[in-house]
Amino acid sequence: MSVLEIKDLHVSVETEQGTKQILKGVDLTIKQGEIHAVMGPNGSGKSTLAYSIAGHPKYHVESGSVLLDGAEVLDMTVDERARAGLFLAMQYPVEIPGVRMADFLRTAKTALDGEAPALRPWIKEVNEAMKALRMDKAFSERNVNEGFSGGEKKRHEILQLELLKPRFAVLDETDSGLDVDALKIVSEGVNRAHAANDLGVLLITHYTRILRYIKPDFVHVFVDGRVAEEGGPELAERLENEGYDRFLTDEVVA
Amino acid sequence: MTVLTPEQHGAKAHSDGGWDSTAPGYVPVQTRDARFTSVEHDDFPAVKGIENDWKLTPVARIRPLLDDALDGAPYDYTVTEGASVSWIERTDARIGAAGTPEDRGSANAWSSFDQALAITLTGEEHVDIVLTRDSLGTSPRAAHTVITAKPNSRGTVILRSSGDAHLAENVEIVVEEGAALTVVAVQEWSDASTQLSSHFAQVGRNASLKHIVVTLGGSVVRLNPSVHLSGEGAQGDLFGLYFADAGQHFEQRVYLHHQAANTVGRVNYKGALQGEGAHTVWVGDVLIGPQASGTDSYEQNRNLVLSEGTRADSIPNLEIETGDILGAGHASATGRFDDEQLFYLQARGISEAEARRLVVIGFLAEIVQKVGNAELEAHLHAAIEKELAS
Ligand SMILES: Nc1ncnc2c1ncn2[C@@H]1O[C@H](COP(=O)(O)OP(=O)(O)O)[C@@H](O)[C@H]1O
Ligand SMILES: [Mg+2]
């Protein structure tokens, strides 16, 4: 069984005011097939955690480790991490002019598998996955994320999740900016990927509403760069009623 | 792509004469069609390298083309079978029909050529003519080419240049009433080669010219197309693609003149720069004359910077002399390779080299696709891949 372990992770970024510590010792273990929700207020470091796992060059790991089945992820390049089975659905997917979505998807699939997928079954699979996410076929002819609405970008992230079949996925606020219909469609996509591939999920969110559609096994409350409290799904309900105030007050007192 | 301020690349965008307009002693440049012209070499003063027209050019590297006697004898070429191509005398009426030199290099070529190479399109069935010159040699020479598209003719003329050359040349293009002509000039010279090329085009009533400049090889290549939309309803599409490596200087000063009414103009040049000392210059002068009511015009230049130590100058300039136009605009941007794009692609398992390739090819593909000749398009894709790999 695969396992992703984040151990005492400290991460900083360079700002104009100097080095800023963002993650201050994150511990988190996700086993294959588990869904973990990471919930926290804006600015608590959730995206930093996501980017650090994926290897974004802007984030500097001070100490700690991220292990995928015992192998040190932090020593891998960004593309090596993806090929090792990690996937990040980004909060703000990037537009890539001049690169057609269809070409991009096939290139990514080829890179991950080490060989090009057989053309016909691949096209069929892409079309079916797009249909399930209510994405028009015409999107595959368009440049990656270029001119996509916020919701369309998020669907495209989940489309990739379904097609690229990682072992672990970090979903960074995939729910933000989606109306109820889109939220349902996107959630169904995540649930399909979870069921099909026994996917381990780190579901980052600010709000509890996506947890109506994606049921977490564990909930971690993230405050000021570390996990402040952990529990089962009931913790999400508490947050729904009480918000993050309790944690923030603690913070101020501390 | 990330848009940088022009200063970071040494360029000051959105200016022509206004380039250094705050400096003392600034003299405004006259309107674009009021420049001095002559076919006589001696009519132009020696180039100092500080003139507005030359200050971005490495003049020392092209001295022979500006100043020396040039070999004007006919040269060897190969051409598509069946094409109408022949050498014509200097006295032929076609010579001088499209334009007159505006600079010393162009006038030197004009004064020096013995015979001109004439390419003529007559048929209404589209034809592709590929003319290749790959053995011009290392002594400085002059050339003159006249391309004529007869009324209602259709065709593509591809001028492919490679090998060694030190060439000063003029290319005249006349697109007669109702004709549709594509001219593609492809420069893949050897690393030591230099070229000064002026293209002059007249586009007649309801005629259209698609003019594409592709520069991938050479030490200094300066190719200046001047296109006059002189007949009512004429259309001019001026496209360009360049990829400058270490030490290469590729320059294009584009002039699009909306002379007659209801003309449509599109200028779109895209460039990539990679390696220490790679320098590109794009100047886009668009002039909408007093008779050019109903003009629809847009020009843009985009540069993708792939490494440190490069410089991309990008200077659009729009002059409008009539109040009655449909629209006119310009855009210019020079950006670095976008790390966020790279990260996104790599996060999907794509290697850094492959990710760079995808982004650059994607950026330049827009121009390659305009060529409309499958064989050349495939060649250009391969050539760009090679540039990236080097
Ligand atoms: N590149 C950066 N430069 C400066 N500050 C940053 C950068 N990235 C994140 N931060 C800061 O780090 C903190 C955590 O940001 P982030 O991880 O995006 O939080 P969240 O995703 O939980 O909203 C915020 O205060 C944010 O302003
Ligand atoms: Mg965030």
mmCIF file of C-alpha atoms in Angstrom, chain B residues 25-386:
data_model
loop_
_atom_site.group_PDB
_atom_site.id
_atom_site.type_symbol
_atom_site.label_atom_id
_atom_site.label_comp_id
_atom_site.label_asym_id
_atom_site.label_seq_id
_atom_site.Cartn_x
_atom_site.Cartn_y
_atom_site.Cartn_z
ATOM 1 C CA GLY B 25 18.758 68.865 -29.433
ATOM 2 C CA TYR B 26 15.920 66.502 -30.305
ATOM 3 C CA VAL B 27 14.656 66.945 -33.853
ATOM 4 C CA PRO B 28 11.316 65.356 -34.642
ATOM 5 C CA VAL B 29 11.406 62.853 -37.487
ATOM 6 C CA GLN B 30 9.250 63.825 -40.422
ATOM 7 C CA THR B 31 6.275 61.732 -41.401
ATOM 8 C CA ARG B 32 7.267 58.293 -42.677
ATOM 9 C CA ASP B 33 6.579 58.932 -46.363
ATOM 10 C CA ALA B 34 8.602 62.144 -46.363
ATOM 11 C CA ARG B 35 11.924 60.381 -46.011
ATOM 12 C CA PHE B 36 14.667 61.026 -48.505
ATOM 13 C CA THR B 37 14.839 58.424 -51.278
ATOM 14 C CA SER B 38 17.286 57.848 -54.126
ATOM 15 C CA VAL B 39 18.615 55.011 -56.239
ATOM 16 C CA GLU B 40 22.103 56.569 -56.162
ATOM 17 C CA HIS B 41 24.559 55.287 -53.585
ATOM 18 C CA ASP B 42 26.413 58.603 -53.457
ATOM 19 C CA ASP B 43 23.248 60.525 -52.590
ATOM 20 C CA PHE B 44 23.356 59.041 -49.097
ATOM 21 C CA PRO B 45 25.959 60.254 -46.625
ATOM 22 C CA ALA B 46 28.270 57.773 -44.947
ATOM 23 C CA VAL B 47 26.586 55.924 -42.109
ATOM 24 C CA LYS B 48 27.953 56.882 -38.706
ATOM 25 C CA GLY B 49 25.871 54.429 -36.744
ATOM 26 C CA ILE B 50 24.204 57.066 -34.587
ATOM 27 C CA GLU B 51 21.422 57.896 -37.054
ATOM 28 C CA ASN B 52 17.919 57.036 -35.965
ATOM 29 C CA ASP B 53 17.688 54.457 -38.728
ATOM 30 C CA TRP B 54 21.026 52.805 -37.915
ATOM 31 C CA LYS B 55 21.687 53.242 -34.235
ATOM 32 C CA LEU B 56 20.382 49.800 -33.307
ATOM 33 C CA THR B 57 22.320 48.064 -36.094
ATOM 34 C CA PRO B 58 25.900 46.767 -35.621
ATOM 35 C CA VAL B 59 27.126 48.928 -38.496
ATOM 36 C CA ALA B 60 30.750 47.796 -38.215
ATOM 37 C CA ARG B 61 29.734 44.271 -39.204
ATOM 38 C CA ILE B 62 28.051 45.398 -42.443
ATOM 39 C CA ARG B 63 30.493 48.071 -43.605
ATOM 40 C CA PRO B 64 31.233 46.406 -46.965
ATOM 41 C CA LEU B 65 27.527 46.325 -47.806
ATOM 42 C CA LEU B 66 27.142 50.005 -46.983
ATOM 43 C CA ASP B 67 30.314 51.373 -48.535
ATOM 44 C CA ASP B 68 32.161 48.982 -50.848
ATOM 45 C CA ALA B 69 31.737 48.125 -54.500
ATOM 46 C CA LEU B 70 29.407 45.144 -54.812
ATOM 47 C CA ASP B 71 29.444 42.284 -57.303
ATOM 48 C CA GLY B 72 26.205 42.707 -59.246
ATOM 49 C CA ALA B 73 26.512 39.760 -61.631
ATOM 50 C CA PRO B 74 23.719 37.192 -61.958
ATOM 51 C CA TYR B 75 24.037 34.284 -59.506
ATOM 52 C CA ASP B 76 23.026 30.636 -59.461
ATOM 53 C CA TYR B 77 19.632 29.676 -58.169
ATOM 54 C CA THR B 78 17.226 26.778 -58.369
ATOM 55 C CA VAL B 79 13.533 27.216 -58.901
ATOM 56 C CA THR B 80 10.342 25.193 -59.131
ATOM 57 C CA GLU B 81 9.937 23.738 -62.598
ATOM 58 C CA GLY B 82 7.607 25.650 -64.895
ATOM 59 C CA ALA B 83 7.884 28.941 -63.022
ATOM 60 C CA SER B 84 8.276 32.117 -65.037
ATOM 61 C CA VAL B 85 11.693 33.359 -63.909
ATOM 62 C CA SER B 86 14.235 35.286 -65.974
ATOM 63 C CA TRP B 87 17.028 37.861 -65.815
ATOM 64 C CA ILE B 88 15.951 41.289 -67.071
ATOM 65 C CA GLU B 89 17.903 44.439 -67.955
ATOM 66 C CA ARG B 90 18.247 47.471 -65.685
ATOM 67 C CA THR B 91 16.257 49.472 -68.212
ATOM 68 C CA ASP B 92 13.195 47.223 -67.873
ATOM 69 C CA ALA B 93 10.069 49.182 -66.911
ATOM 70 C CA ARG B 94 9.385 46.872 -63.983
ATOM 71 C CA ILE B 95 12.463 48.133 -62.180
ATOM 72 C CA GLY B 96 11.585 50.940 -59.844
ATOM 73 C CA ALA B 97 7.863 50.268 -60.063
ATOM 74 C CA ALA B 98 7.476 49.351 -56.395
ATOM 75 C CA GLY B 99 9.801 51.700 -54.564
ATOM 76 C CA THR B 100 13.033 53.629 -54.176
ATOM 77 C CA PRO B 101 15.822 53.104 -51.629
ATOM 78 C CA GLU B 102 15.597 54.924 -48.323
ATOM 79 C CA ASP B 103 19.029 54.067 -47.049
ATOM 80 C CA ARG B 104 22.629 53.773 -48.163
ATOM 81 C CA GLY B 105 22.809 49.972 -48.191
ATOM 82 C CA SER B 106 19.710 49.700 -50.338
ATOM 83 C CA ALA B 107 21.010 52.378 -52.729
ATOM 84 C CA ASN B 108 24.392 50.651 -52.946
ATOM 85 C CA ALA B 109 22.630 47.480 -54.061
ATOM 86 C CA TRP B 110 20.539 49.434 -56.554
ATOM 87 C CA SER B 111 23.571 51.145 -58.055
ATOM 88 C CA SER B 112 25.442 47.845 -58.340
ATOM 89 C CA PHE B 113 23.212 45.137 -59.821
ATOM 90 C CA ASP B 114 23.783 44.169 -63.477
ATOM 91 C CA GLN B 115 20.503 42.415 -64.136
ATOM 92 C CA ALA B 116 17.406 41.790 -62.066
ATOM 93 C CA LEU B 117 15.709 38.469 -61.517
ATOM 94 C CA ALA B 118 12.048 38.702 -62.528
ATOM 95 C CA ILE B 119 9.441 36.295 -61.194
ATOM 96 C CA THR B 120 6.005 36.604 -62.734
ATOM 97 C CA LEU B 121 2.672 35.073 -61.795
ATOM 98 C CA THR B 122 -0.104 35.127 -64.361
ATOM 99 C CA GLY B 123 -2.537 32.272 -63.705
ATOM 100 C CA GLU B 124 -5.714 32.260 -61.665
ATOM 101 C CA GLU B 125 -4.857 28.763 -60.420
ATOM 102 C CA HIS B 126 -2.736 29.039 -57.292
ATOM 103 C CA VAL B 127 0.908 28.131 -57.875
ATOM 104 C CA ASP B 128 3.785 27.739 -55.420
ATOM 105 C CA ILE B 129 7.171 28.927 -56.658
ATOM 106 C CA VAL B 130 10.191 28.098 -54.543
ATOM 107 C CA LEU B 131 13.394 29.908 -55.449
ATOM 108 C CA THR B 132 16.534 28.842 -53.633
ATOM 109 C CA ARG B 133 19.872 30.629 -53.536
ATOM 110 C CA ASP B 134 22.456 28.834 -51.468
ATOM 111 C CA SER B 135 25.789 29.615 -53.100
ATOM 112 C CA LEU B 136 26.185 33.384 -53.220
ATOM 113 C CA GLY B 137 29.702 33.156 -51.824
ATOM 114 C CA THR B 138 31.706 35.272 -49.435
ATOM 115 C CA SER B 139 32.456 38.387 -51.516
ATOM 116 C CA PRO B 140 30.004 41.269 -51.085
ATOM 117 C CA ARG B 141 27.351 41.299 -53.745
ATOM 118 C CA ALA B 142 24.208 43.068 -54.863
ATOM 119 C CA ALA B 143 20.944 41.605 -56.062
ATOM 120 C CA HIS B 144 17.677 42.890 -57.394
ATOM 121 C CA THR B 145 14.482 40.870 -57.631
ATOM 122 C CA VAL B 146 11.164 41.852 -59.162
ATOM 123 C CA ILE B 147 8.052 39.865 -58.338
ATOM 124 C CA THR B 148 4.941 40.654 -60.335
ATOM 125 C CA ALA B 149 1.498 39.202 -59.759
ATOM 126 C CA LYS B 150 -0.586 39.984 -62.831
ATOM 127 C CA PRO B 151 -4.250 40.978 -62.412
ATOM 128 C CA ASN B 152 -6.311 38.272 -60.678
ATOM 129 C CA SER B 153 -3.390 35.867 -60.438
ATOM 130 C CA ARG B 154 -2.882 33.649 -57.388
ATOM 131 C CA GLY B 155 0.321 32.286 -55.999
ATOM 132 C CA THR B 156 3.032 31.935 -53.410
ATOM 133 C CA VAL B 157 6.652 32.891 -53.979
ATOM 134 C CA ILE B 158 9.087 31.447 -51.474
ATOM 135 C CA LEU B 159 12.597 32.916 -51.474
ATOM 136 C CA ARG B 160 14.893 30.581 -49.584
ATOM 137 C CA SER B 161 18.356 31.817 -48.719
ATOM 138 C CA SER B 162 21.106 29.766 -47.146
ATOM 139 C CA GLY B 163 24.843 29.207 -47.249
ATOM 140 C CA ASP B 164 27.423 32.000 -47.143
ATOM 141 C CA ALA B 165 26.552 35.471 -48.305
ATOM 142 C CA HIS B 166 27.305 39.135 -47.866
ATOM 143 C CA LEU B 167 24.332 40.481 -49.689
ATOM 144 C CA ALA B 168 22.768 43.892 -50.197
ATOM 145 C CA GLU B 169 19.570 43.599 -52.156
ATOM 146 C CA ASN B 170 16.266 45.072 -53.148
ATOM 147 C CA VAL B 171 13.126 43.084 -53.766
ATOM 148 C CA GLU B 172 10.276 44.764 -55.611
ATOM 149 C CA ILE B 173 6.809 43.299 -55.383
ATOM 150 C CA VAL B 174 3.868 44.473 -57.463
ATOM 151 C CA VAL B 175 0.474 42.953 -56.801
ATOM 152 C CA GLU B 176 -1.841 44.070 -59.565
ATOM 153 C CA GLU B 177 -5.591 44.488 -59.414
ATOM 154 C CA GLY B 178 -7.444 41.562 -57.869
ATOM 155 C CA ALA B 179 -4.333 39.404 -57.441
ATOM 156 C CA ALA B 180 -3.551 37.462 -54.276
ATOM 157 C CA LEU B 181 0.137 36.952 -53.637
ATOM 158 C CA THR B 182 2.083 35.427 -50.782
ATOM 159 C CA VAL B 183 5.793 36.169 -50.535
ATOM 160 C CA VAL B 184 7.841 34.264 -47.986
ATOM 161 C CA ALA B 185 11.466 35.255 -47.462
ATOM 162 C CA VAL B 186 13.355 32.637 -45.459
ATOM 163 C CA GLN B 187 16.828 33.513 -44.203
ATOM 164 C CA GLU B 188 18.876 30.548 -43.006
ATOM 165 C CA TRP B 189 22.329 31.910 -43.769
ATOM 166 C CA SER B 190 25.556 30.575 -42.347
ATOM 167 C CA ASP B 191 26.750 32.048 -39.054
ATOM 168 C CA ALA B 192 29.156 34.518 -40.659
ATOM 169 C CA SER B 193 26.783 35.873 -43.310
ATOM 170 C CA THR B 194 25.367 39.386 -43.490
ATOM 171 C CA GLN B 195 22.413 40.732 -45.393
ATOM 172 C CA LEU B 196 20.754 44.068 -45.948
ATOM 173 C CA SER B 197 17.467 43.597 -47.725
ATOM 174 C CA SER B 198 14.783 46.100 -48.626
ATOM 175 C CA HIS B 199 11.443 44.857 -49.877
ATOM 176 C CA PHE B 200 9.167 47.325 -51.620
ATOM 177 C CA ALA B 201 5.600 46.363 -52.382
ATOM 178 C CA GLN B 202 2.677 47.999 -54.135
ATOM 179 C CA VAL B 203 -0.682 46.366 -53.591
ATOM 180 C CA GLY B 204 -3.335 47.373 -56.106
ATOM 181 C CA ARG B 205 -7.072 47.656 -56.125
ATOM 182 C CA ASN B 206 -8.778 44.732 -54.343
ATOM 183 C CA ALA B 207 -5.478 42.883 -54.344
ATOM 184 C CA SER B 208 -3.854 41.243 -51.366
ATOM 185 C CA LEU B 209 -0.310 40.597 -50.289
ATOM 186 C CA LYS B 210 0.717 38.247 -47.519
ATOM 187 C CA HIS B 211 4.345 38.973 -46.791
ATOM 188 C CA ILE B 212 6.234 36.717 -44.398
ATOM 189 C CA VAL B 213 9.780 37.168 -43.184
ATOM 190 C CA VAL B 214 11.424 34.204 -41.468
ATOM 191 C CA THR B 215 14.937 34.757 -40.184
ATOM 192 C CA LEU B 216 16.733 31.927 -38.434
ATOM 193 C CA GLY B 217 20.362 32.200 -39.514
ATOM 194 C CA GLY B 218 23.069 34.760 -40.229
ATOM 195 C CA SER B 219 25.356 37.111 -38.336
ATOM 196 C CA VAL B 220 23.496 40.305 -39.229
ATOM 197 C CA VAL B 221 20.242 40.193 -41.138
ATOM 198 C CA ARG B 222 18.378 43.438 -41.620
ATOM 199 C CA LEU B 223 15.278 43.083 -43.743
ATOM 200 C CA ASN B 224 13.002 46.061 -44.140
ATOM 201 C CA PRO B 225 9.668 45.562 -45.878
ATOM 202 C CA SER B 226 7.824 48.670 -47.092
ATOM 203 C CA VAL B 227 4.325 47.846 -48.228
ATOM 204 C CA HIS B 228 2.077 50.406 -49.874
ATOM 205 C CA LEU B 229 -1.614 49.600 -50.002
ATOM 206 C CA SER B 230 -2.029 51.831 -53.006
ATOM 207 C CA GLY B 231 -5.273 50.543 -54.537
ATOM 208 C CA GLU B 232 -8.691 50.881 -52.979
ATOM 209 C CA GLY B 233 -9.665 47.793 -50.982
ATOM 210 C CA ALA B 234 -6.101 46.444 -50.881
ATOM 211 C CA GLN B 235 -5.045 44.146 -48.080
ATOM 212 C CA GLY B 236 -1.612 43.700 -46.562
ATOM 213 C CA ASP B 237 -0.740 40.961 -44.068
ATOM 214 C CA LEU B 238 2.814 41.413 -42.864
ATOM 215 C CA PHE B 239 4.077 38.580 -40.732
ATOM 216 C CA GLY B 240 7.451 37.732 -39.352
ATOM 217 C CA LEU B 241 9.225 35.140 -37.272
ATOM 218 C CA TYR B 242 12.786 35.289 -36.018
ATOM 219 C CA PHE B 243 14.939 33.277 -33.665
ATOM 220 C CA ALA B 244 18.222 34.900 -32.712
ATOM 221 C CA ASP B 245 21.003 32.888 -31.074
ATOM 222 C CA ALA B 246 24.132 34.102 -29.333
ATOM 223 C CA GLY B 247 25.742 36.985 -31.203
ATOM 224 C CA GLN B 248 23.128 37.159 -33.942
ATOM 225 C CA HIS B 249 21.513 40.441 -34.924
ATOM 226 C CA PHE B 250 18.173 40.207 -36.690
ATOM 227 C CA GLU B 251 16.442 43.435 -37.546
ATOM 228 C CA GLN B 252 13.220 44.222 -39.350
ATOM 229 C CA ARG B 253 11.922 47.682 -39.947
ATOM 230 C CA VAL B 254 8.431 47.276 -41.228
ATOM 231 C CA TYR B 255 6.573 50.059 -42.965
ATOM 232 C CA LEU B 256 2.922 49.653 -43.822
ATOM 233 C CA HIS B 257 1.427 52.530 -45.750
ATOM 234 C CA HIS B 258 -2.344 52.769 -46.025
ATOM 235 C CA GLN B 259 -2.531 54.965 -49.056
ATOM 236 C CA ALA B 260 -5.933 54.268 -50.609
ATOM 237 C CA ALA B 261 -9.382 54.020 -49.075
ATOM 238 C CA ASN B 262 -10.813 50.909 -47.402
ATOM 239 C CA THR B 263 -7.542 49.078 -46.992
ATOM 240 C CA VAL B 264 -6.884 46.441 -44.356
ATOM 241 C CA GLY B 265 -3.504 45.927 -42.740
ATOM 242 C CA ARG B 266 -2.261 43.370 -40.240
ATOM 243 C CA VAL B 267 1.281 43.257 -38.947
ATOM 244 C CA ASN B 268 2.330 40.448 -36.633
ATOM 245 C CA TYR B 269 5.979 39.670 -35.870
ATOM 246 C CA LYS B 270 7.103 37.177 -33.262
ATOM 247 C CA GLY B 271 10.601 36.515 -32.112
ATOM 248 C CA ALA B 272 12.599 34.354 -29.758
ATOM 249 C CA LEU B 273 16.016 35.228 -28.350
ATOM 250 C CA GLN B 274 18.481 32.842 -26.792
ATOM 251 C CA GLY B 275 22.124 33.238 -25.895
ATOM 252 C CA GLU B 276 24.600 35.953 -25.012
ATOM 253 C CA GLY B 277 24.407 38.912 -27.360
ATOM 254 C CA ALA B 278 21.337 37.787 -29.300
ATOM 255 C CA HIS B 279 19.788 41.049 -30.454
ATOM 256 C CA THR B 280 16.586 41.638 -32.352
ATOM 257 C CA VAL B 281 15.060 44.856 -33.572
ATOM 258 C CA TRP B 282 11.529 45.292 -34.727
ATOM 259 C CA VAL B 283 10.277 48.679 -35.824
ATOM 260 C CA GLY B 284 6.718 48.888 -37.049
ATOM 261 C CA ASP B 285 5.765 52.111 -38.791
ATOM 262 C CA VAL B 286 2.165 52.277 -39.853
ATOM 263 C CA LEU B 287 1.086 55.346 -41.795
ATOM 264 C CA ILE B 288 -2.548 55.971 -42.552
ATOM 265 C CA GLY B 289 -2.533 58.620 -45.259
ATOM 266 C CA PRO B 290 -5.036 61.418 -45.899
ATOM 267 C CA GLN B 291 -6.851 59.417 -48.618
ATOM 268 C CA ALA B 292 -7.082 56.239 -46.559
ATOM 269 C CA SER B 293 -10.577 56.587 -45.174
ATOM 270 C CA GLY B 294 -12.105 53.361 -43.896
ATOM 271 C CA THR B 295 -8.695 51.954 -42.926
ATOM 272 C CA ASP B 296 -8.579 48.932 -40.649
ATOM 273 C CA SER B 297 -5.105 48.408 -39.259
ATOM 274 C CA TYR B 298 -3.424 46.544 -36.434
ATOM 275 C CA GLU B 299 0.206 45.792 -35.721
ATOM 276 C CA GLN B 300 1.914 43.809 -33.044
ATOM 277 C CA ASN B 301 5.277 42.435 -32.067
ATOM 278 C CA ARG B 302 5.952 39.884 -29.360
ATOM 279 C CA ASN B 303 9.300 38.627 -28.186
ATOM 280 C CA LEU B 304 10.088 35.675 -26.008
ATOM 281 C CA VAL B 305 13.340 35.913 -24.099
ATOM 282 C CA LEU B 306 14.799 32.482 -23.406
ATOM 283 C CA SER B 307 18.028 33.381 -21.656
ATOM 284 C CA GLU B 308 20.046 36.142 -20.068
ATOM 285 C CA GLY B 309 22.192 38.493 -22.106
ATOM 286 C CA THR B 310 19.744 39.133 -24.936
ATOM 287 C CA ARG B 311 18.220 42.357 -26.133
ATOM 288 C CA ALA B 312 14.920 42.830 -27.953
ATOM 289 C CA ASP B 313 14.045 46.272 -29.251
ATOM 290 C CA SER B 314 10.418 46.695 -30.173
ATOM 291 C CA ILE B 315 9.203 50.028 -31.468
ATOM 292 C CA PRO B 316 5.694 50.414 -32.891
ATOM 293 C CA ASN B 317 4.752 53.728 -34.420
ATOM 294 C CA LEU B 318 1.368 54.716 -35.743
ATOM 295 C CA GLU B 319 0.699 57.887 -37.741
ATOM 296 C CA ILE B 320 -2.840 58.749 -38.727
ATOM 297 C CA GLU B 321 -3.545 61.537 -41.210
ATOM 298 C CA THR B 322 -7.274 61.087 -41.650
ATOM 299 C CA GLY B 323 -10.061 61.173 -39.118
ATOM 300 C CA ASP B 324 -12.199 58.672 -40.938
ATOM 301 C CA ILE B 325 -10.838 55.204 -40.131
ATOM 302 C CA LEU B 326 -12.436 51.961 -39.007
ATOM 303 C CA GLY B 327 -9.764 51.177 -36.505
ATOM 304 C CA ALA B 328 -6.068 51.207 -35.820
ATOM 305 C CA GLY B 329 -4.012 49.848 -32.998
ATOM 306 C CA HIS B 330 -0.719 48.418 -31.936
ATOM 307 C CA ALA B 331 0.773 46.203 -29.281
ATOM 308 C CA SER B 332 4.264 45.291 -28.288
ATOM 309 C CA ALA B 333 5.519 43.039 -25.542
ATOM 310 C CA THR B 334 8.745 41.379 -24.589
ATOM 311 C CA GLY B 335 8.612 38.722 -21.934
ATOM 312 C CA ARG B 336 10.747 36.187 -20.298
ATOM 313 C CA PHE B 337 10.061 32.537 -20.433
ATOM 314 C CA ASP B 338 7.289 32.147 -17.905
ATOM 315 C CA ASP B 339 8.307 30.043 -14.901
ATOM 316 C CA GLU B 340 4.686 29.450 -13.998
ATOM 317 C CA GLN B 341 4.007 27.909 -17.394
ATOM 318 C CA LEU B 342 7.067 25.749 -16.994
ATOM 319 C CA PHE B 343 5.971 24.651 -13.532
ATOM 320 C CA TYR B 344 2.481 23.801 -14.726
ATOM 321 C CA LEU B 345 3.748 21.587 -17.518
ATOM 322 C CA GLN B 346 6.395 19.945 -15.353
ATOM 323 C CA ALA B 347 3.822 19.275 -12.647
ATOM 324 C CA ARG B 348 2.142 17.060 -15.227
ATOM 325 C CA GLY B 349 5.268 14.983 -15.678
ATOM 326 C CA ILE B 350 6.636 16.798 -18.720
ATOM 327 C CA SER B 351 10.417 17.323 -18.578
ATOM 328 C CA GLU B 352 11.805 20.843 -18.461
ATOM 329 C CA ALA B 353 13.292 20.581 -21.960
ATOM 330 C CA GLU B 354 10.038 19.301 -23.407
ATOM 331 C CA ALA B 355 8.058 21.969 -21.552
ATOM 332 C CA ARG B 356 10.255 24.714 -22.980
ATOM 333 C CA ARG B 357 9.906 23.221 -26.418
ATOM 334 C CA LEU B 358 6.122 23.145 -26.156
ATOM 335 C CA VAL B 359 5.892 26.751 -25.054
ATOM 336 C CA VAL B 360 8.303 28.167 -27.637
ATOM 337 C CA ILE B 361 6.914 26.144 -30.533
ATOM 338 C CA GLY B 362 3.449 27.165 -29.450
ATOM 339 C CA PHE B 363 4.484 30.798 -29.372
ATOM 340 C CA LEU B 364 5.998 30.757 -32.865
ATOM 341 C CA ALA B 365 3.486 28.376 -34.449
ATOM 342 C CA GLU B 366 1.051 31.198 -35.054
ATOM 343 C CA ILE B 367 3.347 32.620 -37.735
ATOM 344 C CA VAL B 368 4.500 29.290 -39.190
ATOM 345 C CA GLN B 369 0.850 28.428 -39.815
ATOM 346 C CA LYS B 370 0.482 31.489 -42.037
ATOM 347 C CA VAL B 371 2.946 30.145 -44.619
ATOM 348 C CA GLY B 372 0.398 27.869 -46.270
ATOM 349 C CA ASN B 373 2.994 25.554 -47.803
ATOM 350 C CA ALA B 374 3.069 22.218 -45.984
ATOM 351 C CA GLU B 375 6.643 21.374 -46.916
ATOM 352 C CA LEU B 376 8.035 24.701 -45.757
ATOM 353 C CA GLU B 377 5.923 24.667 -42.595
ATOM 354 C CA ALA B 378 7.315 21.245 -41.698
ATOM 355 C CA HIS B 379 10.822 22.469 -42.431
ATOM 356 C CA LEU B 380 10.345 25.545 -40.231
ATOM 357 C CA HIS B 381 9.004 23.493 -37.342
ATOM 358 C CA ALA B 382 12.071 21.277 -37.573
ATOM 359 C CA ALA B 383 14.378 24.290 -37.865
ATOM 360 C CA ILE B 384 12.878 25.879 -34.760
ATOM 361 C CA GLU B 385 13.296 22.608 -32.871
ATOM 362 C CA LYS B 386 16.945 22.666 -33.904
#
